[in-house]
Short mmCIF file of C-alpha atoms in Angstrom, two decimals:
data_model
loop_
_atom_site.label_atom_id
_atom_site.label_comp_id
_atom_site.label_asym_id
_atom_site.label_seq_id
_atom_site.Cartn_x
_atom_site.Cartn_y
_atom_site.Cartn_z
CA MET J 560 15.46 16.27 22.68
CA ALA J 561 12.45 15.52 24.82
CA SER J 562 11.79 11.84 25.28
CA ALA J 563 8.15 12.28 24.34
CA GLN J 564 9.28 13.33 20.88
CA ALA J 565 11.92 10.70 20.44
CA ASP J 566 11.77 8.17 17.67
CA ARG J 567 12.52 4.88 19.34
CA GLY J 568 13.71 3.61 16.03
CA GLY J 569 11.95 0.28 15.83
CA VAL J 570 13.20 -0.96 19.15
CA ALA J 571 11.49 -3.89 20.78
CA ALA J 572 9.48 -3.10 23.84
CA GLU J 573 11.77 -5.11 26.10
CA ALA J 574 14.62 -2.84 25.06
CA SER J 575 13.28 0.02 27.16
CA VAL J 576 16.11 1.02 29.43
CA SER J 577 16.51 2.24 32.96
CA ARG J 578 17.26 5.90 33.47
CA ALA J 579 20.69 5.19 34.96
CA PHE J 580 21.71 2.80 32.18
CA SER J 581 20.44 5.24 29.60
CA ALA J 582 22.53 7.99 31.16
CA ARG J 583 25.67 5.81 31.02
CA ILE J 584 25.12 5.03 27.37
CA ARG J 585 24.49 8.68 26.61
CA ALA J 586 27.66 9.71 28.46
CA PHE J 587 29.71 7.15 26.52
CA ALA J 588 28.20 8.30 23.23
CA ASP J 589 29.12 11.89 24.08
CA GLU J 590 32.68 10.82 24.88
CA LEU J 591 32.94 9.05 21.53
CA LEU J 592 31.53 12.04 19.66
CA ASP J 593 33.86 14.48 21.44
CA PHE J 594 36.83 12.23 20.70
CA ALA J 595 35.81 11.95 17.04
CA GLU J 596 35.40 15.70 16.76
CA ARG J 597 38.92 16.27 18.10
CA GLU J 598 40.48 13.58 15.92
CA HIS J 599 38.58 14.05 12.67
CA ALA J 600 40.85 16.62 11.05
CA HIS J 601 43.96 14.59 11.98
CA LEU J 602 42.82 11.22 10.63
CA PRO J 603 45.26 9.83 8.05
CA VAL J 604 42.68 8.88 5.40
CA GLN J 605 39.94 11.21 4.22
CA ARG J 606 37.14 10.72 1.70
CA SER J 607 34.07 12.65 0.61
CA CYS J 608 30.67 11.23 -0.22
CA GLU J 609 27.57 12.84 -1.65
CA LEU J 610 23.92 12.08 -0.93
CA PRO J 611 20.98 14.06 -2.36
CA ASP J 612 20.90 16.76 0.33
CA VAL J 613 24.08 16.07 2.26
CA SER J 614 27.82 16.27 1.71
CA LEU J 615 29.81 13.93 3.90
CA ASP J 616 33.45 14.26 4.95
CA VAL J 617 34.56 10.85 6.12
CA GLY J 618 37.81 10.32 8.04
CA PHE J 619 39.38 6.93 8.71
CA SER J 620 41.94 5.98 11.34
CA ALA J 621 43.10 3.06 9.14
CA SER J 622 43.16 2.60 5.41
CA GLY J 623 41.52 -0.85 5.32
CA TYR J 624 38.00 0.39 5.92
CA ALA J 625 38.49 3.30 3.50
CA GLU J 626 39.32 0.75 0.81
CA LEU J 627 36.02 -1.00 1.51
CA CYS J 628 34.23 2.29 0.93
CA ASP J 629 36.21 2.95 -2.26
CA ARG J 630 35.05 -0.38 -3.65
CA ALA J 631 31.43 0.10 -2.58
CA TYR J 632 30.73 3.74 -3.32
CA LEU J 633 30.77 5.83 -6.44
CA PRO J 634 33.24 8.65 -6.70
CA ARG J 635 31.10 11.77 -6.82
CA LEU J 636 32.10 15.33 -7.43
CA PRO J 637 31.52 17.57 -4.42
CA ALA J 638 28.33 19.53 -4.83
CA MET J 639 26.75 22.45 -3.06
CA ARG J 640 24.58 20.45 -0.71
CA ALA J 641 22.32 21.91 1.92
CA ARG J 642 24.13 20.24 4.81
CA LYS J 643 27.63 19.06 5.60
CA VAL J 644 28.31 16.13 7.88
CA ARG J 645 31.51 14.75 9.39
CA LEU J 646 31.83 11.02 9.95
CA SER J 647 34.77 9.27 11.57
CA VAL J 648 35.61 5.58 11.33
CA LEU J 649 37.92 4.90 14.25
CA ASP J 650 39.56 1.78 15.64
CA HIS J 651 41.15 1.05 18.96
CA ALA J 652 44.18 -0.56 17.35
CA SER J 653 45.10 2.76 15.72
CA LEU J 654 43.76 5.00 18.47
CA PRO J 655 44.37 3.33 21.85
CA GLY J 656 43.16 6.46 23.62
CA MET J 657 39.66 6.18 22.19
CA PRO J 658 37.00 5.79 24.92
CA ARG J 659 36.07 2.19 25.69
CA TRP J 660 32.80 0.82 26.98
CA ALA J 661 33.89 -0.85 30.21
CA SER J 662 30.94 -3.20 30.78
CA PRO J 663 29.54 -6.02 28.65
CA ALA J 664 28.04 -4.58 25.49
CA PRO J 665 24.37 -3.61 25.78
CA GLY J 666 21.99 -5.84 23.85
CA LEU J 667 20.74 -5.03 20.40
CA GLY J 668 18.26 -2.20 20.60
CA TYR J 669 19.27 -0.87 24.02
CA VAL J 670 21.69 1.71 22.67
CA MET J 671 19.19 2.83 20.06
CA ALA J 672 16.48 3.28 22.66
CA ALA J 673 18.73 5.04 25.13
CA LEU J 674 20.19 7.49 22.64
CA ALA J 675 16.89 8.17 20.90
CA GLU J 676 15.65 9.63 24.16
CA HIS J 677 18.35 12.27 23.77
CA GLY J 678 17.87 12.99 20.08
CA LEU J 679 20.83 10.84 19.02
CA ARG J 680 21.00 7.85 16.69
CA GLY J 681 23.04 4.92 17.80
CA GLU J 682 23.54 1.20 17.89
CA CYS J 683 26.02 -1.30 19.23
CA ASP J 684 26.92 -4.49 17.40
CA THR J 685 27.53 -6.75 20.36
CA GLU J 686 29.21 -9.55 18.40
CA TYR J 687 31.89 -7.31 16.91
CA ALA J 688 31.86 -4.64 19.65
CA ILE J 689 31.26 -1.86 17.15
CA TRP J 690 29.55 1.33 18.27
CA TYR J 691 27.70 3.56 15.83
CA VAL J 692 26.67 7.00 17.08
CA TYR J 693 25.27 9.95 15.18
CA ASP J 694 24.29 13.36 16.52
CA PRO J 695 22.02 15.22 14.06
CA ALA J 696 22.44 18.49 15.95
CA ARG J 697 26.23 18.42 15.57
CA ALA J 698 26.10 16.75 12.13
CA LEU J 699 28.72 14.43 13.54
CA GLY J 700 28.98 10.65 13.53
CA VAL J 701 31.40 8.01 14.68
CA GLN J 702 31.85 4.30 14.00
CA ALA J 703 34.09 2.93 16.73
CA MET J 704 35.61 -0.49 15.99
CA GLN J 705 38.10 -2.75 17.75
CA THR J 706 40.06 -3.12 14.51
CA THR J 707 38.86 -2.35 11.00
CA THR J 708 39.11 -6.03 10.10
CA LEU J 709 36.87 -7.18 12.96
CA ARG J 710 33.52 -6.58 11.30
CA PRO J 711 30.39 -8.40 10.13
CA PRO J 712 30.78 -10.44 6.93
CA TRP J 713 28.20 -8.29 5.13
CA GLU J 714 30.06 -5.06 5.86
CA PRO J 715 31.91 -4.89 2.50
CA SER J 716 28.57 -4.93 0.65
CA PHE J 717 27.48 -1.70 2.30
CA PRO J 718 30.12 -0.18 4.59
CA LEU J 719 29.06 2.75 6.76
CA ARG J 720 25.47 1.67 6.21
CA LEU J 721 23.93 3.00 9.43
CA LEU J 722 25.92 6.23 9.60
CA LEU J 723 25.13 7.05 5.99
CA HIS J 724 21.47 6.27 6.59
CA TRP J 725 21.29 8.52 9.62
CA ALA J 726 23.45 11.30 8.23
CA GLY J 727 21.72 11.35 4.84
CA ARG J 728 18.29 11.63 6.36
CA THR J 729 16.37 14.88 5.92
CA ALA J 730 12.66 15.55 5.97
CA GLN J 731 12.52 15.01 2.23
CA SER J 732 15.32 12.61 1.48
CA GLY J 733 16.92 9.39 2.58
CA MET J 734 17.68 5.90 1.37
CA VAL J 735 15.27 3.15 0.41
CA HIS J 736 15.75 -0.50 -0.47
CA ALA J 737 14.54 -0.89 -4.06
CA GLY J 738 15.57 -1.81 -7.55
CA THR J 739 15.40 0.86 -10.23
CA LEU J 740 15.18 0.98 -14.00
CA GLY J 741 15.19 4.03 -16.21
CA HIS J 742 15.02 5.26 -19.75
CA GLN J 743 16.08 8.71 -20.88
CA GLY J 744 16.05 10.11 -17.34
CA THR J 745 12.68 8.69 -16.31
CA GLY J 746 12.54 5.73 -13.98
CA VAL J 747 10.56 3.23 -11.95
CA PHE J 748 11.13 1.54 -8.62
CA LEU J 749 10.97 -2.24 -8.39
CA VAL J 750 10.04 -3.43 -4.92
CA GLY J 751 9.00 -6.67 -3.38
CA ALA J 752 9.95 -9.76 -1.52
CA GLY J 753 13.04 -11.79 -2.30
CA GLY J 754 12.21 -14.19 -5.10
CA SER J 755 9.70 -11.79 -6.64
CA GLY J 756 12.00 -11.11 -9.57
CA LYS J 757 13.12 -7.64 -8.51
CA SER J 758 16.87 -8.09 -8.96
CA GLY J 759 16.56 -10.30 -12.03
CA THR J 760 14.31 -7.72 -13.69
CA THR J 761 16.70 -4.90 -12.85
CA LEU J 762 19.70 -6.73 -14.24
CA SER J 763 17.93 -7.93 -17.36
CA GLY J 764 16.72 -4.38 -17.99
CA ILE J 765 20.30 -3.13 -17.80
CA LEU J 766 21.46 -5.85 -20.17
CA HIS J 767 18.79 -4.79 -22.65
CA GLY J 768 19.46 -1.08 -22.81
CA LEU J 769 17.79 0.43 -19.76
CA THR J 770 19.59 2.44 -17.11
CA SER J 771 19.50 2.21 -13.31
CA VAL J 772 20.63 4.04 -10.21
CA GLY J 773 20.96 0.80 -8.28
CA ASP J 774 19.28 -2.34 -7.14
CA ASP J 775 19.81 -2.55 -3.40
CA TYR J 776 19.89 0.84 -1.76
CA VAL J 777 19.20 4.06 -3.58
CA ALA J 778 19.07 7.65 -2.41
CA VAL J 779 15.67 9.29 -2.87
CA ARG J 780 14.29 12.76 -2.61
CA CYS J 781 10.55 13.41 -2.51
CA ALA J 782 9.44 17.02 -2.63
CA ASP J 783 6.58 18.94 -4.23
CA GLY J 784 5.09 15.72 -5.55
CA ARG J 785 8.25 14.79 -7.45
CA VAL J 786 10.42 11.82 -6.65
CA GLU J 787 14.05 11.56 -7.73
CA ALA J 788 16.46 8.71 -7.19
CA GLU J 789 20.26 8.74 -7.25
CA PRO J 790 22.87 6.00 -6.91
CA VAL J 791 24.57 5.23 -3.63
CA LEU J 792 26.38 1.97 -4.25
CA ARG J 793 28.55 1.00 -7.17
CA VAL J 794 27.52 -2.65 -7.26
CA MET J 795 24.45 -4.81 -7.42
CA LYS J 796 24.15 -8.43 -6.31
CA GLN J 797 22.89 -11.49 -8.11
CA ASP J 798 23.06 -15.16 -7.30
CA ILE J 799 24.76 -17.57 -9.67
CA ARG J 800 21.49 -19.11 -10.83
CA GLY J 801 20.09 -15.66 -11.62
CA LEU J 802 23.22 -14.79 -13.62
CA ARG J 803 22.91 -17.98 -15.65
CA ARG J 804 19.29 -17.20 -16.46
CA LEU J 805 20.57 -14.00 -18.04
CA GLY J 806 23.42 -15.69 -19.88
CA LEU J 807 26.12 -14.42 -17.52
CA GLU J 808 28.79 -16.36 -15.72
CA ALA J 809 30.52 -15.41 -12.49
CA GLY J 810 34.29 -15.09 -12.68
CA ARG J 811 34.39 -13.51 -16.13
CA GLY J 812 34.65 -9.93 -17.31
CA ALA J 813 32.78 -7.55 -15.04
CA LEU J 814 31.92 -10.50 -12.84
CA ASP J 815 35.54 -11.33 -12.02
CA GLY J 816 35.38 -10.34 -8.35
CA PRO J 817 35.03 -12.76 -5.46
CA LEU J 818 31.58 -13.91 -4.40
CA ASN J 819 30.22 -12.11 -1.36
CA TRP J 820 29.40 -13.64 2.00
CA GLN J 821 26.07 -14.89 0.64
CA GLY J 822 27.78 -16.60 -2.29
CA LYS J 823 26.44 -13.96 -4.65
CA ALA J 824 28.31 -12.10 -7.36
CA GLU J 825 28.66 -8.37 -6.77
CA LEU J 826 28.94 -6.59 -10.07
CA ASP J 827 29.58 -3.01 -11.03
CA PHE J 828 26.75 -2.78 -13.52
CA ALA J 829 28.26 0.24 -15.27
CA ARG J 830 31.31 -1.91 -15.97
CA LEU J 831 29.09 -4.70 -17.26
CA VAL J 832 27.17 -2.31 -19.53
CA PRO J 833 28.92 1.03 -20.02
CA GLY J 834 26.46 3.90 -19.70
CA ALA J 835 23.98 1.84 -17.71
CA ARG J 836 24.28 3.92 -14.56
CA ALA J 837 22.08 7.01 -14.54
CA GLU J 838 23.18 9.99 -12.46
CA ARG J 839 19.60 10.67 -11.48
CA LEU J 840 16.14 9.38 -12.43
CA ALA J 841 12.78 11.12 -12.18
CA MET J 842 10.68 8.32 -10.73
CA LYS J 843 7.22 7.89 -12.20
CA ALA J 844 5.93 4.60 -10.80
CA ILE J 845 6.45 1.80 -8.31
CA LEU J 846 6.39 -1.66 -9.86
CA LEU J 847 5.62 -4.76 -7.82
CA PRO J 848 7.09 -7.59 -9.92
CA ARG J 849 5.90 -11.15 -9.66
CA VAL J 850 7.19 -14.23 -11.45
CA SER J 851 4.11 -15.33 -13.37
CA TRP J 852 5.51 -17.66 -16.07
CA SER J 853 3.30 -15.87 -18.57
CA PRO J 854 4.31 -15.67 -22.23
CA SER J 855 4.47 -11.89 -21.96
CA SER J 856 4.67 -9.29 -19.23
CA SER J 857 1.63 -7.32 -18.13
CA PHE J 858 0.90 -4.38 -15.86
CA ARG J 859 -2.14 -3.76 -13.71
CA GLN J 860 -2.87 -1.04 -11.19
CA ALA J 861 -1.89 -1.68 -7.56
CA SER J 862 -3.23 0.22 -4.58
CA ALA J 863 -1.08 2.64 -2.66
CA ARG J 864 -1.49 0.43 0.38
CA GLU J 865 -0.09 -2.53 -1.55
CA ALA J 866 2.85 -0.41 -2.67
CA MET J 867 3.50 0.71 0.90
CA LEU J 868 3.44 -2.87 2.14
CA ALA J 869 5.85 -3.90 -0.61
CA MET J 870 8.27 -0.99 -0.25
CA ALA J 871 8.36 -0.28 3.46
CA PRO J 872 9.37 -3.51 5.22
CA SER J 873 12.81 -4.14 3.77
CA SER J 874 13.71 -0.45 3.82
CA LEU J 875 12.53 0.10 7.38
CA TYR J 876 14.19 -2.95 8.83
CA GLN J 877 17.48 -2.95 7.01
CA LEU J 878 17.98 0.77 7.42
CA TYR J 879 16.71 1.20 10.93
CA GLY J 880 17.05 3.83 13.57
CA SER J 881 14.78 6.56 12.24
CA LEU J 882 11.65 4.53 11.74
CA ARG J 883 9.09 7.27 12.24
CA GLU J 884 10.66 9.56 9.64
CA ASP J 885 11.38 6.72 7.21
CA PHE J 886 7.79 5.50 7.44
CA ARG J 887 6.66 9.03 6.50
CA LEU J 888 9.20 9.36 3.67
CA ILE J 889 8.16 6.07 2.09
CA ALA J 890 4.49 7.01 2.49
CA SER J 891 5.18 10.30 0.70
CA ILE J 892 6.85 8.43 -2.18
CA VAL J 893 3.94 6.01 -2.41
CA ARG J 894 1.48 8.91 -2.55
CA ALA J 895 3.51 10.78 -5.15
CA VAL J 896 3.74 8.04 -7.79
CA PRO J 897 1.27 5.35 -8.90
CA ALA J 898 1.90 1.67 -8.32
CA PHE J 899 1.46 -1.30 -10.63
CA HIS J 900 1.72 -5.04 -10.37
CA LEU J 901 4.12 -6.36 -12.98
CA ASP J 902 3.47 -9.97 -13.95
CA LEU J 903 6.79 -10.98 -15.45
CA GLY J 904 7.05 -12.82 -18.75
CA GLU J 905 9.51 -15.64 -19.28
CA ASP J 906 11.86 -13.90 -21.71
CA PRO J 907 14.22 -11.33 -20.10
CA ALA J 908 14.38 -9.33 -23.34
CA GLU J 909 10.60 -9.15 -23.49
CA VAL J 910 10.44 -8.05 -19.84
CA ALA J 911 12.95 -5.28 -20.49
CA ALA J 912 11.08 -4.13 -23.61
CA SER J 913 7.82 -4.07 -21.65
CA VAL J 914 9.35 -1.97 -18.88
CA ARG J 915 10.86 0.40 -21.46
CA ALA J 916 7.45 0.80 -23.15
CA PHE J 917 5.83 1.33 -19.75
CA ILE J 918 8.33 4.07 -18.87
CA GLU J 919 7.82 5.75 -22.23
CA GLN J 920 4.07 5.79 -21.56
CA ARG J 921 4.65 7.41 -18.16
CA VAL J 922 6.56 10.25 -19.79
CA THR J 923 3.84 11.12 -22.28
CA MET V 473 -17.36 -10.43 24.15
CA SER V 474 -20.39 -8.53 25.34
CA GLN V 475 -21.20 -4.87 25.11
CA GLN V 476 -20.93 -4.57 28.91
CA LEU V 477 -17.27 -5.58 28.78
CA CYS V 478 -16.38 -2.86 26.29
CA ALA V 479 -14.51 0.19 27.48
CA ALA V 480 -16.23 3.57 27.59
CA GLY V 481 -13.80 4.82 24.99
CA TYR V 482 -10.57 4.10 23.13
CA VAL V 483 -7.47 6.13 22.43
CA VAL V 484 -4.28 5.52 20.47
CA ALA V 485 -2.12 3.44 22.82
CA SER V 486 1.08 5.45 22.60
CA ARG V 487 3.23 7.73 20.48
CA ASP V 488 4.86 4.61 19.09
CA ILE V 489 1.72 3.97 17.04
CA VAL V 490 1.96 5.77 13.72
CA SER V 491 -0.34 5.43 10.74
CA GLU V 492 -0.60 6.55 7.15
CA ASP V 493 -3.76 6.86 5.08
CA PHE V 494 -3.57 5.70 1.46
CA ASP V 495 -6.75 6.60 -0.36
CA GLY V 496 -8.84 5.56 2.62
CA GLU V 497 -6.80 2.48 3.54
CA PHE V 498 -4.53 2.65 6.56
CA VAL V 499 -1.18 1.06 7.26
CA VAL V 500 -0.39 1.27 10.99
CA LEU V 501 3.08 0.72 12.39
CA ASP V 502 4.02 0.10 16.01
CA LEU V 503 7.47 1.61 16.37
CA GLY V 504 7.90 -0.12 19.70
CA SER V 505 7.28 -3.68 18.62
CA GLY V 506 8.09 -3.51 14.93
CA LYS V 507 4.69 -4.95 14.07
CA TYR V 508 2.58 -3.37 11.40
CA TYR V 509 -1.02 -3.66 10.37
CA SER V 510 -2.83 -3.36 7.08
CA MET V 511 -6.51 -2.36 7.21
CA ASP V 512 -9.25 -2.74 4.64
CA ALA V 513 -11.71 0.08 3.92
CA ALA V 514 -14.07 -0.76 6.79
CA ALA V 515 -11.26 -1.18 9.32
CA SER V 516 -9.66 2.02 8.07
CA ALA V 517 -12.91 3.96 8.48
CA LEU V 518 -13.14 2.73 12.06
CA TRP V 519 -9.49 3.57 12.76
CA ARG V 520 -9.93 7.08 11.41
CA ALA V 521 -13.07 7.61 13.46
CA ILE V 522 -11.82 6.13 16.73
CA THR V 523 -8.51 7.95 16.61
CA ALA V 524 -10.41 11.17 15.87
CA GLY V 525 -12.41 10.68 19.07
CA VAL V 526 -15.67 9.21 17.78
CA SER V 527 -17.36 6.97 20.38
CA ILE V 528 -17.89 3.28 19.76
CA GLN V 529 -21.59 3.80 20.42
CA SER V 530 -21.77 6.34 17.61
CA LEU V 531 -20.12 3.84 15.28
CA VAL V 532 -22.48 1.09 16.37
CA ASP V 533 -25.44 3.41 15.86
CA ALA V 534 -24.14 4.28 12.40
CA ALA V 535 -24.13 0.63 11.45
CA ASP V 536 -27.90 0.59 12.12
CA GLY V 537 -30.07 0.72 9.03
CA ALA V 538 -29.57 -2.77 7.75
CA ALA V 539 -31.61 -5.80 8.72
CA PRO V 540 -31.71 -6.38 12.51
CA ALA V 541 -29.61 -9.53 12.44
CA SER V 542 -27.03 -7.86 10.24
CA THR V 543 -26.99 -4.83 12.50
CA ARG V 544 -26.27 -6.92 15.56
CA SER V 545 -23.46 -8.61 13.71
CA LYS V 546 -21.99 -5.31 12.58
CA ALA V 547 -22.22 -3.80 16.05
CA GLN V 548 -20.40 -6.76 17.53
CA ALA V 549 -17.83 -6.65 14.76
CA ILE V 550 -17.08 -3.01 15.62
CA ARG V 551 -16.59 -3.82 19.27
CA ASP V 552 -14.47 -6.85 18.40
CA TYR V 553 -12.36 -4.68 16.13
CA ALA V 554 -11.65 -2.18 18.91
CA GLU V 555 -10.77 -4.92 21.37
CA GLN V 556 -8.57 -6.65 18.81
CA LEU V 557 -6.58 -3.44 18.39
CA VAL V 558 -6.29 -3.13 22.17
CA ALA V 559 -4.87 -6.66 22.20
CA TYR V 560 -2.42 -5.67 19.46
CA GLY V 561 -1.34 -2.65 21.49
CA CYS V 562 -2.54 -0.10 18.97
CA LEU V 563 -5.47 1.20 21.04
CA ALA V 564 -5.91 1.55 24.78
CA HIS V 565 -9.05 1.71 26.89
CA SER V 566 -10.22 5.09 28.09
CA ASP V 567 -12.74 5.99 30.75
CA VAL V 568 -13.91 8.87 28.63
CA PRO V 569 -16.15 8.06 25.68
CA GLY V 570 -15.30 9.87 22.49
CA SER V 571 -17.35 12.96 21.75
CA THR V 572 -16.36 13.80 18.18
CA PRO V 573 -19.32 13.63 15.79
CA LEU V 574 -19.14 10.88 13.18
CA ASP V 575 -18.71 12.30 9.70
CA PRO V 576 -21.18 11.17 7.03
CA ALA V 577 -18.50 9.63 4.81
CA THR V 578 -17.34 7.25 7.53
CA ALA V 579 -20.94 6.39 8.38
CA ALA V 580 -21.55 5.56 4.73
CA VAL V 581 -18.53 3.25 4.61
CA LEU V 582 -19.71 1.42 7.73
CA LYS V 583 -23.22 1.00 6.35
CA ALA V 584 -21.92 -0.22 3.01
CA SER V 585 -19.42 -2.73 4.38
CA ALA V 586 -20.55 -6.27 3.80
CA GLY V 587 -18.23 -8.18 6.12
CA PRO V 588 -16.40 -7.47 9.37
CA PRO V 589 -13.52 -4.99 9.33
CA ARG V 590 -10.29 -6.78 8.43
CA VAL V 591 -6.92 -6.08 9.99
CA GLU V 592 -3.89 -8.00 8.80
CA MET V 593 -0.95 -8.08 11.18
CA PHE V 594 2.64 -8.58 10.05
CA SER V 595 4.78 -9.60 12.99
CA TYR V 596 7.74 -11.35 11.44
CA LEU V 597 9.62 -8.10 11.02
CA ALA V 598 9.61 -7.59 14.74
CA ASP V 599 11.84 -10.65 15.00
CA LEU V 600 14.01 -9.44 12.17
CA ILE V 601 14.78 -6.26 14.07
CA LYS V 602 16.21 -8.17 16.96
CA ALA V 603 17.87 -11.09 15.27
CA ASP V 604 18.80 -9.88 11.84
CA PRO V 605 20.60 -6.59 11.69
CA ILE V 606 20.88 -6.36 7.93
CA HIS V 607 20.78 -8.77 5.07
CA ASP V 608 20.10 -12.05 6.66
CA VAL V 609 16.88 -12.90 4.90
CA GLU V 610 16.56 -16.03 2.82
CA GLU V 611 16.28 -14.33 -0.55
CA THR V 612 15.47 -17.44 -2.54
CA ALA V 613 12.44 -17.99 -0.33
CA GLY V 614 11.75 -14.34 0.23
CA TRP V 615 10.23 -12.43 3.05
CA PRO V 616 9.66 -13.31 5.78
CA VAL V 617 11.87 -16.38 5.73
CA ARG V 618 15.13 -15.87 7.59
CA LYS V 619 18.25 -17.80 6.81
CA PRO V 620 18.28 -20.84 9.08
CA ILE V 621 21.94 -20.37 10.02
CA ALA V 622 23.80 -17.08 9.91
CA ALA V 623 26.54 -17.18 7.29
CA GLU V 624 30.10 -16.66 8.40
#
């Protein structure tokens, strides 16, 4: 709880806050948490969610946001996890008695900085007046909205993103932003900049017989030198041009859903290719794909530093708020498995076959 | 920059500066600003030594052993490196010179390095923290290009 130990969570220097303002934010966060704790058991909609080391009980004051979660997340059987967490998604329209922040919303980063000083995670989306607060000590989180329909356009792609990130975080596990491919329980991460071929490689691998635990955000556990990955989200995204390259067309079959806010198709890849979703993969390498226009794909060793620089940025800055711990978790993954540059061939089937052969080599 | 302008010693600037060592190559992250830094072998050897409390003078002395002109260049490069990291906010000046002995492995790296220590800074993510809460990166162009206009 001491400020000297606090993770400022990637907050810009100018977001340092005055003691009085920090105290007000902390008091409001406590009010929200206390309110959520009282209301949680009485909320009309309840769901459960499983991450590698955490079981989450999620309560909703309105059904609309629960339906977003139903579309985004996989139904998972409750498991004996090490830790249980309660999350509440509340809205003022349903719960007029919920505490309100009386002043103009603090700027981005201020809430995070203020709450980090007290051992809490938190953020405030000023545009939509949504507060996110998580208390690790109480294993309790709240997402306080004006109404469940007043939300950022990207919310349906990954609802509850920050609360799940904070609640699912342990010393050995969390979420990372990476593509994955697997074969017979063994897998590889695919990481890199947009346009590197990460998502196209993941999808083409699935179409050619490989499995995956996801392409955007996956749950990881790194312990005793072993790295495991599990699915979090049901869907993966691909732009229309990328689908066409793979012979797919939006609006048909498993791609019959509406395009997302970026104009991309969101597809349940296990619906596209039954059996494609692995329950868990033992990760053996990090691949850094690159579109090379070569006739065939090739692999060459990458340094751990290169892997860190490829894997860390998008994970750290899309799933923010526990930067110090996330930096360490990703570093531990990078140290645990070797990294390789993957120069992608032109033919998706050849790329998939190369990745399959690579994975088979990692097993033996 | 002259030797006289150099601080007596250097320390890690704050608890917001975290670093990880990957087979002798460091990646340093400033939690406060969101900037991160990638260091080559020579820069990493210096980072390890300075943050362990080795004095700049010890590092300069360790660079001795090559031709005189090269030695002067290396000594200046070490001082420039330390001041560059002060400018980045990773190191801070200290009135107390470091007193930790330089280990032979680090000395060997410094002697063997052909060019100046290289530190690559990545600052675009600092802007992403503030302006782009989640997905809003131009994926067709890739990192670090942000979408010019936020989608509705």
